[in-house]
């Protein structure tokens, strides 16, 4: 099973990724709610791909910790490799864009264009693999 996860704008990207990959022929799912119940005994052999700009959002980290098991694989896509999520992950893809944060409203405005590129590349690769 393939599951994408993210919160906020990263959740929107998780939804887009799941939709894109499913359109390529591989059924997958997305979760945007960090409090969504996870029953690890029922999701073994699952690949979880987590999107997070900071990699340090506590709710996302708790979700990942609930998901972690020897039978699951965790890939994180973050803006940098020196964060808690990257260290918890089996693999991390970091895109290293300059951080842009509106401190007054605690809005992270860091570009996620690299994430869209990664999603599009995954979608094309899945489509090619399914053709074979």
PDB file of C-alpha atoms in Angstrom:
ATOM      1  CA  UNK A   1       0.000   0.000   0.000  1.00  0.00           C
ATOM      2  CA  UNK A   2       1.156   3.547  -0.724  1.00  0.00           C
ATOM      3  CA  UNK A   3       0.077   6.412   1.546  1.00  0.00           C
ATOM      4  CA  UNK A   4       0.961  10.104   1.324  1.00  0.00           C
ATOM      5  CA  UNK A   5       0.786  12.300   4.418  1.00  0.00           C
ATOM      6  CA  UNK A   6       1.109  16.007   5.159  1.00  0.00           C
ATOM      7  CA  UNK A   7      -0.457  18.787   7.213  1.00  0.00           C
ATOM      8  CA  UNK A   8      -1.546  22.210   5.907  1.00  0.00           C
ATOM      9  CA  UNK A   9      -0.063  23.035   2.498  1.00  0.00           C
ATOM     10  CA  UNK A  10       1.941  19.805   2.743  1.00  0.00           C
ATOM     11  CA  UNK A  11      -1.397  17.998   3.138  1.00  0.00           C
ATOM     12  CA  UNK A  12      -2.618  19.565  -0.078  1.00  0.00           C
ATOM     13  CA  UNK A  13       0.514  18.256  -1.790  1.00  0.00           C
ATOM     14  CA  UNK A  14      -0.088  14.802  -0.269  1.00  0.00           C
ATOM     15  CA  UNK A  15      -3.589  14.834  -1.738  1.00  0.00           C
ATOM     16  CA  UNK A  16      -2.259  15.961  -5.120  1.00  0.00           C
ATOM     17  CA  UNK A  17       0.404  13.237  -5.058  1.00  0.00           C
ATOM     18  CA  UNK A  18      -2.136  10.522  -4.263  1.00  0.00           C
ATOM     19  CA  UNK A  19      -4.450  11.735  -7.011  1.00  0.00           C
ATOM     20  CA  UNK A  20      -1.623  11.964  -9.559  1.00  0.00           C
ATOM     21  CA  UNK A  21      -0.178   8.558  -8.778  1.00  0.00           C
ATOM     22  CA  UNK A  22      -3.648   6.965  -8.740  1.00  0.00           C
ATOM     23  CA  UNK A  23      -4.301   8.504 -12.165  1.00  0.00           C
ATOM     24  CA  UNK A  24      -1.121   6.799 -13.365  1.00  0.00           C
ATOM     25  CA  UNK A  25      -2.549   3.415 -12.442  1.00  0.00           C
ATOM     26  CA  UNK A  26      -1.336   2.737  -8.878  1.00  0.00           C
ATOM     27  CA  UNK A  27      -4.045   3.075  -6.251  1.00  0.00           C
ATOM     28  CA  UNK A  28      -2.833   5.020  -3.246  1.00  0.00           C
ATOM     29  CA  UNK A  29      -4.198   7.147  -0.445  1.00  0.00           C
ATOM     30  CA  UNK A  30      -3.561  10.409   1.357  1.00  0.00           C
ATOM     31  CA  UNK A  31      -3.997  11.515   4.945  1.00  0.00           C
ATOM     32  CA  UNK A  32      -4.113  15.204   5.917  1.00  0.00           C
ATOM     33  CA  UNK A  33      -5.339  14.710   9.465  1.00  0.00           C
ATOM     34  CA  UNK A  34      -2.510  13.966  11.921  1.00  0.00           C
ATOM     35  CA  UNK A  35      -5.045  12.489  14.347  1.00  0.00           C
ATOM     36  CA  UNK A  36      -6.322   9.925  11.837  1.00  0.00           C
ATOM     37  CA  UNK A  37      -6.206   6.536  13.592  1.00  0.00           C
ATOM     38  CA  UNK A  38      -3.461   4.227  12.388  1.00  0.00           C
ATOM     39  CA  UNK A  39      -3.591   0.523  13.183  1.00  0.00           C
ATOM     40  CA  UNK A  40      -0.105  -0.730  12.380  1.00  0.00           C
ATOM     41  CA  UNK A  41      -1.162  -4.379  12.383  1.00  0.00           C
ATOM     42  CA  UNK A  42      -3.471  -3.593   9.453  1.00  0.00           C
ATOM     43  CA  UNK A  43      -1.047  -1.531   7.384  1.00  0.00           C
ATOM     44  CA  UNK A  44       2.052  -3.684   7.188  1.00  0.00           C
ATOM     45  CA  UNK A  45       4.097  -3.557   3.993  1.00  0.00           C
ATOM     46  CA  UNK A  46       3.126   0.064   3.457  1.00  0.00           C
ATOM     47  CA  UNK A  47       5.192   2.867   1.994  1.00  0.00           C
ATOM     48  CA  UNK A  48       4.440   6.173   3.720  1.00  0.00           C
ATOM     49  CA  UNK A  49       5.672   9.301   1.955  1.00  0.00           C
ATOM     50  CA  UNK A  50       5.535  12.328   4.245  1.00  0.00           C
ATOM     51  CA  UNK A  51       5.666  15.938   3.065  1.00  0.00           C
ATOM     52  CA  UNK A  52       6.819  18.568   5.565  1.00  0.00           C
ATOM     53  CA  UNK A  53       8.582  21.856   4.969  1.00  0.00           C
ATOM     54  CA  UNK A  54      10.158  22.096   8.427  1.00  0.00           C
ATOM     55  CA  UNK A  55      10.299  18.413   9.295  1.00  0.00           C
ATOM     56  CA  UNK A  56       9.683  19.387  12.916  1.00  0.00           C
ATOM     57  CA  UNK A  57       5.899  19.687  13.208  1.00  0.00           C
ATOM     58  CA  UNK A  58       5.032  17.797  16.390  1.00  0.00           C
ATOM     59  CA  UNK A  59       1.711  16.413  15.101  1.00  0.00           C
ATOM     60  CA  UNK A  60       3.396  15.057  11.967  1.00  0.00           C
ATOM     61  CA  UNK A  61       6.181  13.505  14.019  1.00  0.00           C
ATOM     62  CA  UNK A  62       3.676  11.793  16.307  1.00  0.00           C
ATOM     63  CA  UNK A  63       1.784  10.429  13.294  1.00  0.00           C
ATOM     64  CA  UNK A  64       5.018   9.039  11.859  1.00  0.00           C
ATOM     65  CA  UNK A  65       5.985   7.454  15.178  1.00  0.00           C
ATOM     66  CA  UNK A  66       2.581   5.736  15.301  1.00  0.00           C
ATOM     67  CA  UNK A  67       3.130   4.436  11.764  1.00  0.00           C
ATOM     68  CA  UNK A  68       6.714   3.208  12.190  1.00  0.00           C
ATOM     69  CA  UNK A  69       7.183  -0.544  12.202  1.00  0.00           C
ATOM     70  CA  UNK A  70       9.755  -2.934  10.730  1.00  0.00           C
ATOM     71  CA  UNK A  71       7.303  -3.881   7.957  1.00  0.00           C
ATOM     72  CA  UNK A  72       6.736  -0.321   6.729  1.00  0.00           C
ATOM     73  CA  UNK A  73       8.986   2.046   4.810  1.00  0.00           C
ATOM     74  CA  UNK A  74       9.076   5.782   5.479  1.00  0.00           C
ATOM     75  CA  UNK A  75      10.250   8.393   2.978  1.00  0.00           C
ATOM     76  CA  UNK A  76      10.176  12.057   3.934  1.00  0.00           C
ATOM     77  CA  UNK A  77      10.357  15.038   1.610  1.00  0.00           C
ATOM     78  CA  UNK A  78      11.499  18.083   3.567  1.00  0.00           C
ATOM     79  CA  UNK A  79      13.163  21.441   3.102  1.00  0.00           C
ATOM     80  CA  UNK A  80      16.498  20.300   4.500  1.00  0.00           C
ATOM     81  CA  UNK A  81      17.942  17.140   5.980  1.00  0.00           C
ATOM     82  CA  UNK A  82      18.711  18.377   9.497  1.00  0.00           C
ATOM     83  CA  UNK A  83      15.298  17.925  11.092  1.00  0.00           C
ATOM     84  CA  UNK A  84      13.543  15.342  13.238  1.00  0.00           C
ATOM     85  CA  UNK A  85      11.434  13.866  10.446  1.00  0.00           C
ATOM     86  CA  UNK A  86      14.427  13.305   8.171  1.00  0.00           C
ATOM     87  CA  UNK A  87      16.211  11.495  10.983  1.00  0.00           C
ATOM     88  CA  UNK A  88      13.179   9.260  11.676  1.00  0.00           C
ATOM     89  CA  UNK A  89      12.849   8.355   7.997  1.00  0.00           C
ATOM     90  CA  UNK A  90      14.312   5.416   6.147  1.00  0.00           C
ATOM     91  CA  UNK A  91      15.034   7.834   3.290  1.00  0.00           C
ATOM     92  CA  UNK A  92      14.852  11.608   3.026  1.00  0.00           C
ATOM     93  CA  UNK A  93      14.648  13.823  -0.040  1.00  0.00           C
ATOM     94  CA  UNK A  94      15.519  17.401   0.842  1.00  0.00           C
ATOM     95  CA  UNK A  95      15.044  20.311  -1.519  1.00  0.00           C
ATOM     96  CA  UNK A  96      16.855  23.092   0.394  1.00  0.00           C
ATOM     97  CA  UNK A  97      14.922  26.223  -0.564  1.00  0.00           C
ATOM     98  CA  UNK A  98      15.441  29.475   1.358  1.00  0.00           C
ATOM     99  CA  UNK A  99      12.997  29.515   4.283  1.00  0.00           C
ATOM    100  CA  UNK A 100      10.357  32.238   4.142  1.00  0.00           C
ATOM    101  CA  UNK A 101       8.292  32.580   7.314  1.00  0.00           C
ATOM    102  CA  UNK A 102       5.795  35.302   8.202  1.00  0.00           C
ATOM    103  CA  UNK A 103       6.477  35.393  11.941  1.00  0.00           C
ATOM    104  CA  UNK A 104       3.466  37.573  12.775  1.00  0.00           C
ATOM    105  CA  UNK A 105       1.020  34.937  11.568  1.00  0.00           C
ATOM    106  CA  UNK A 106       3.330  31.910  11.757  1.00  0.00           C
ATOM    107  CA  UNK A 107       2.867  31.229   8.075  1.00  0.00           C
ATOM    108  CA  UNK A 108       5.547  29.254   6.287  1.00  0.00           C
ATOM    109  CA  UNK A 109       5.744  30.656   2.774  1.00  0.00           C
ATOM    110  CA  UNK A 110       8.737  28.591   1.653  1.00  0.00           C
ATOM    111  CA  UNK A 111       8.394  27.551  -1.988  1.00  0.00           C
ATOM    112  CA  UNK A 112       7.170  24.020  -2.546  1.00  0.00           C
ATOM    113  CA  UNK A 113       7.781  24.031  -6.292  1.00  0.00           C
ATOM    114  CA  UNK A 114      10.512  21.371  -5.843  1.00  0.00           C
ATOM    115  CA  UNK A 115       7.930  19.104  -4.182  1.00  0.00           C
ATOM    116  CA  UNK A 116       5.638  19.458  -7.192  1.00  0.00           C
ATOM    117  CA  UNK A 117       8.542  18.472  -9.414  1.00  0.00           C
ATOM    118  CA  UNK A 118       9.212  15.379  -7.273  1.00  0.00           C
ATOM    119  CA  UNK A 119       5.522  14.414  -7.412  1.00  0.00           C
ATOM    120  CA  UNK A 120       5.406  14.836 -11.195  1.00  0.00           C
ATOM    121  CA  UNK A 121       8.584  12.759 -11.581  1.00  0.00           C
ATOM    122  CA  UNK A 122       7.107   9.995  -9.397  1.00  0.00           C
ATOM    123  CA  UNK A 123       3.889  10.048 -11.420  1.00  0.00           C
ATOM    124  CA  UNK A 124       5.770   9.635 -14.703  1.00  0.00           C
ATOM    125  CA  UNK A 125       7.934   6.851 -13.274  1.00  0.00           C
ATOM    126  CA  UNK A 126       4.903   4.956 -11.969  1.00  0.00           C
ATOM    127  CA  UNK A 127       3.182   5.294 -15.352  1.00  0.00           C
ATOM    128  CA  UNK A 128       6.278   3.899 -17.093  1.00  0.00           C
ATOM    129  CA  UNK A 129       6.578   0.994 -14.656  1.00  0.00           C
ATOM    130  CA  UNK A 130       2.927   0.084 -15.140  1.00  0.00           C
ATOM    131  CA  UNK A 131       3.358   0.053 -18.939  1.00  0.00           C
ATOM    132  CA  UNK A 132       6.075  -2.616 -18.659  1.00  0.00           C
TER     133      UNK A 132
END
